[in-house]
Amino acid sequence: LRHVAEGVAGFVGAMAPTTTTAMIIVAAVALSWWARRRRRSIITPTQWTQFDRDGYVVLRPDQVFASPHDDLLSLQQRMDDIMLGTCAEPPPYERMMMQLDSCTGVYADAGEQTLGYKGKTLRYRKIQNLDLDDLVMGLFLRRPCFAEACERVYGKGTPISSFRTMFFNKPCAPSAASSGGTHLPWHQDRWRFLDIDPLLNAYLALDPA
């Protein structure tokens, strides 16, 4: 900030302002210019080169979160609270697609994918429509790195919506005689009602693989 102050002082001297208002305006203009000059891209050119070449890139935690450790813990806790029904501010369960995991590991034995809460358990396989949850949106989806990525992929000024914001889970086996983590067969999702095909996916691992 010392350099900013020096720049403002020099500018003020050249303009020879005679009122406090003029000095405040000049300072605001100088600080705005300094902020724009100091702004840096979150995703590096090297990372974009890898993305263009390989189709994916892994971001560092500090590129995604303001406080990586605390923000990740908050997301982990939020998902546990949603599954256990212990949210101080509950999400709109009636508008969220929720599915319980199977006890066999067989996809056909997994629970139905329907709207609404399925009970207090950590054995949910999938929870969809998480973009309706304000805390998930604030902690994750609205991070600046994603705005930057969407601007590069879709073009500056293009309106962006989140499509199928989901939590995937492979719970541990409930007992020694059962299986945990339903196997998902190979498949290809395709939607013909969208105005544009999704070009960008973002994944976050909440637990160690």
XYZ file of C-alpha atoms in Angstrom:
209
model
C 0.000 0.000 0.000
C 2.983 2.293 0.408
C 3.417 2.380 -3.360
C -0.264 3.118 -3.805
C -0.064 6.000 -1.380
C 2.965 7.360 -3.192
C 1.165 7.075 -6.526
C -1.874 8.853 -5.178
C 0.221 11.554 -3.673
C 2.023 12.151 -6.964
C -1.269 12.199 -8.860
C -2.828 14.572 -6.379
C 0.169 16.878 -6.678
C -0.118 16.949 -10.441
C -3.875 17.643 -10.301
C -3.428 20.217 -7.518
C -6.809 19.439 -5.900
C -7.973 21.969 -3.347
C -10.773 20.016 -1.640
C -11.015 16.819 0.402
C -13.645 15.508 -2.015
C -11.275 15.798 -4.955
C -8.571 13.968 -3.019
C -10.970 11.134 -2.120
C -12.054 10.752 -5.755
C -8.453 10.666 -6.970
C -7.547 8.106 -4.275
C -10.507 5.920 -5.240
C -9.541 6.011 -8.916
C -5.926 5.135 -8.073
C -6.924 2.267 -5.769
C -9.292 0.886 -8.392
C -6.532 0.987 -10.994
C -4.129 -0.716 -8.559
C -6.674 -3.470 -7.772
C -7.199 -4.217 -11.476
C -3.455 -4.271 -12.066
C -2.875 -6.605 -9.111
C -5.632 -9.056 -10.089
C -4.235 -12.368 -11.252
C -5.791 -15.372 -12.915
C -6.472 -18.257 -10.553
C -5.888 -21.018 -13.099
C -2.395 -20.833 -14.562
C -1.509 -20.962 -18.275
C 0.294 -24.270 -17.626
C -2.876 -25.744 -16.149
C -4.945 -24.566 -19.117
C -2.405 -26.146 -21.451
C -2.885 -29.448 -19.659
C -6.680 -29.034 -19.776
C -6.603 -28.403 -23.529
C -4.305 -31.375 -24.070
C -5.736 -33.951 -21.644
C -9.298 -32.770 -21.068
C -8.852 -32.295 -17.307
C -6.779 -30.471 -14.753
C -6.393 -30.811 -10.972
C -6.514 -27.524 -9.081
C -4.693 -26.918 -5.821
C -6.931 -26.518 -2.744
C -5.899 -22.870 -2.386
C -7.061 -22.224 -5.949
C -10.570 -23.368 -5.023
C -11.116 -22.347 -1.410
C -10.344 -19.225 0.557
C -9.626 -21.401 3.621
C -9.009 -24.896 2.188
C -9.021 -26.862 5.455
C -11.973 -25.101 7.081
C -14.064 -24.881 3.894
C -13.604 -28.585 3.140
C -14.581 -29.518 6.697
C -17.671 -27.319 6.371
C -18.705 -29.085 3.152
C -18.131 -32.509 4.712
C -20.237 -31.531 7.712
C -22.962 -30.065 5.517
C -23.327 -33.307 3.552
C -23.435 -35.358 6.767
C -26.089 -33.015 8.169
C -28.175 -33.293 4.990
C -28.053 -37.100 5.150
C -28.749 -37.255 8.895
C -31.426 -34.571 8.849
C -29.597 -32.420 11.399
C -29.271 -29.166 9.405
C -29.912 -25.984 11.349
C -31.025 -24.572 7.990
C -32.542 -27.569 6.134
C -32.300 -27.751 2.341
C -35.503 -28.129 0.268
C -35.654 -31.933 0.605
C -38.905 -32.088 -1.328
C -37.087 -30.797 -4.430
C -33.944 -32.892 -4.072
C -33.423 -36.258 -5.792
C -32.116 -38.736 -3.210
C -31.136 -42.401 -3.538
C -30.008 -44.910 -0.923
C -27.109 -47.257 -1.605
C -27.577 -50.993 -2.014
C -26.379 -53.560 0.531
C -25.230 -55.918 -2.220
C -23.050 -53.689 -4.390
C -25.411 -54.419 -7.313
C -26.758 -51.355 -9.113
C -30.210 -52.878 -9.591
C -30.557 -53.251 -5.822
C -29.971 -49.565 -5.053
C -32.905 -47.523 -3.812
C -35.238 -45.566 -6.045
C -34.099 -42.179 -7.304
C -37.010 -40.026 -6.205
C -37.590 -36.618 -4.662
C -37.575 -36.335 -0.904
C -35.744 -37.400 2.236
C -35.245 -41.142 2.720
C -34.420 -41.178 6.415
C -31.581 -40.615 8.850
C -28.588 -42.512 7.466
C -25.153 -41.977 5.939
C -25.885 -44.697 3.375
C -27.065 -42.379 0.615
C -25.625 -43.258 -2.766
C -26.619 -40.045 -4.541
C -28.126 -36.681 -3.672
C -29.024 -34.454 -6.590
C -30.157 -30.825 -7.013
C -27.658 -29.549 -4.445
C -27.609 -26.219 -6.289
C -30.818 -25.571 -4.313
C -28.807 -25.585 -1.084
C -27.485 -22.126 -0.249
C -24.550 -23.390 1.827
C -23.284 -25.744 -0.898
C -23.618 -22.943 -3.427
C -21.747 -20.495 -1.218
C -19.016 -22.849 -0.068
C -18.292 -24.449 -3.426
C -20.187 -23.570 -6.593
C -19.727 -19.815 -6.373
C -15.958 -19.952 -5.963
C -14.123 -17.541 -8.315
C -12.128 -20.337 -9.971
C -15.299 -21.746 -11.519
C -16.411 -18.358 -12.837
C -12.980 -17.977 -14.409
C -13.136 -21.455 -15.949
C -16.649 -20.923 -17.330
C -15.635 -17.596 -18.851
C -12.771 -19.258 -20.712
C -14.773 -22.292 -21.860
C -18.141 -20.673 -22.664
C -17.052 -17.123 -23.419
C -17.086 -13.899 -21.460
C -20.570 -12.697 -20.553
C -22.282 -16.042 -21.230
C -24.998 -16.756 -18.604
C -24.086 -19.910 -16.661
C -26.315 -22.344 -14.787
C -25.304 -25.355 -12.734
C -26.763 -28.564 -14.154
C -27.008 -31.693 -11.969
C -25.091 -30.641 -8.901
C -24.717 -33.981 -7.141
C -23.160 -35.766 -4.207
C -21.924 -39.298 -4.975
C -21.120 -41.681 -2.160
C -19.796 -45.223 -1.794
C -20.629 -46.149 1.820
C -18.801 -48.850 3.699
C -20.483 -52.256 4.009
C -23.106 -52.193 6.800
C -22.038 -55.659 7.915
C -19.504 -58.387 7.168
C -22.170 -60.275 5.240
C -22.974 -57.388 2.883
C -21.254 -55.164 0.368
C -20.642 -51.445 0.348
C -20.380 -49.067 -2.557
C -22.702 -49.888 -5.444
C -20.941 -50.617 -8.727
C -22.045 -48.205 -11.455
C -22.120 -49.851 -14.912
C -20.580 -48.020 -17.875
C -23.094 -45.685 -19.469
C -23.411 -42.444 -21.414
C -25.696 -39.692 -20.157
C -27.256 -37.518 -22.864
C -29.848 -34.750 -22.651
C -31.563 -33.290 -25.703
C -33.578 -30.587 -23.937
C -30.637 -28.323 -23.101
C -29.884 -25.205 -25.138
C -26.172 -26.104 -25.102
C -24.241 -29.235 -24.242
C -22.379 -29.036 -20.922
C -18.695 -28.444 -21.662
C -17.278 -28.269 -18.163
C -17.539 -30.534 -15.111
C -16.094 -29.888 -11.670
C -15.396 -32.678 -9.186
C -14.423 -32.345 -5.527
C -13.278 -35.331 -3.450
C -14.678 -34.930 0.060
C -12.842 -37.988 1.402
C -9.536 -39.697 0.514
C -9.950 -42.108 -2.400
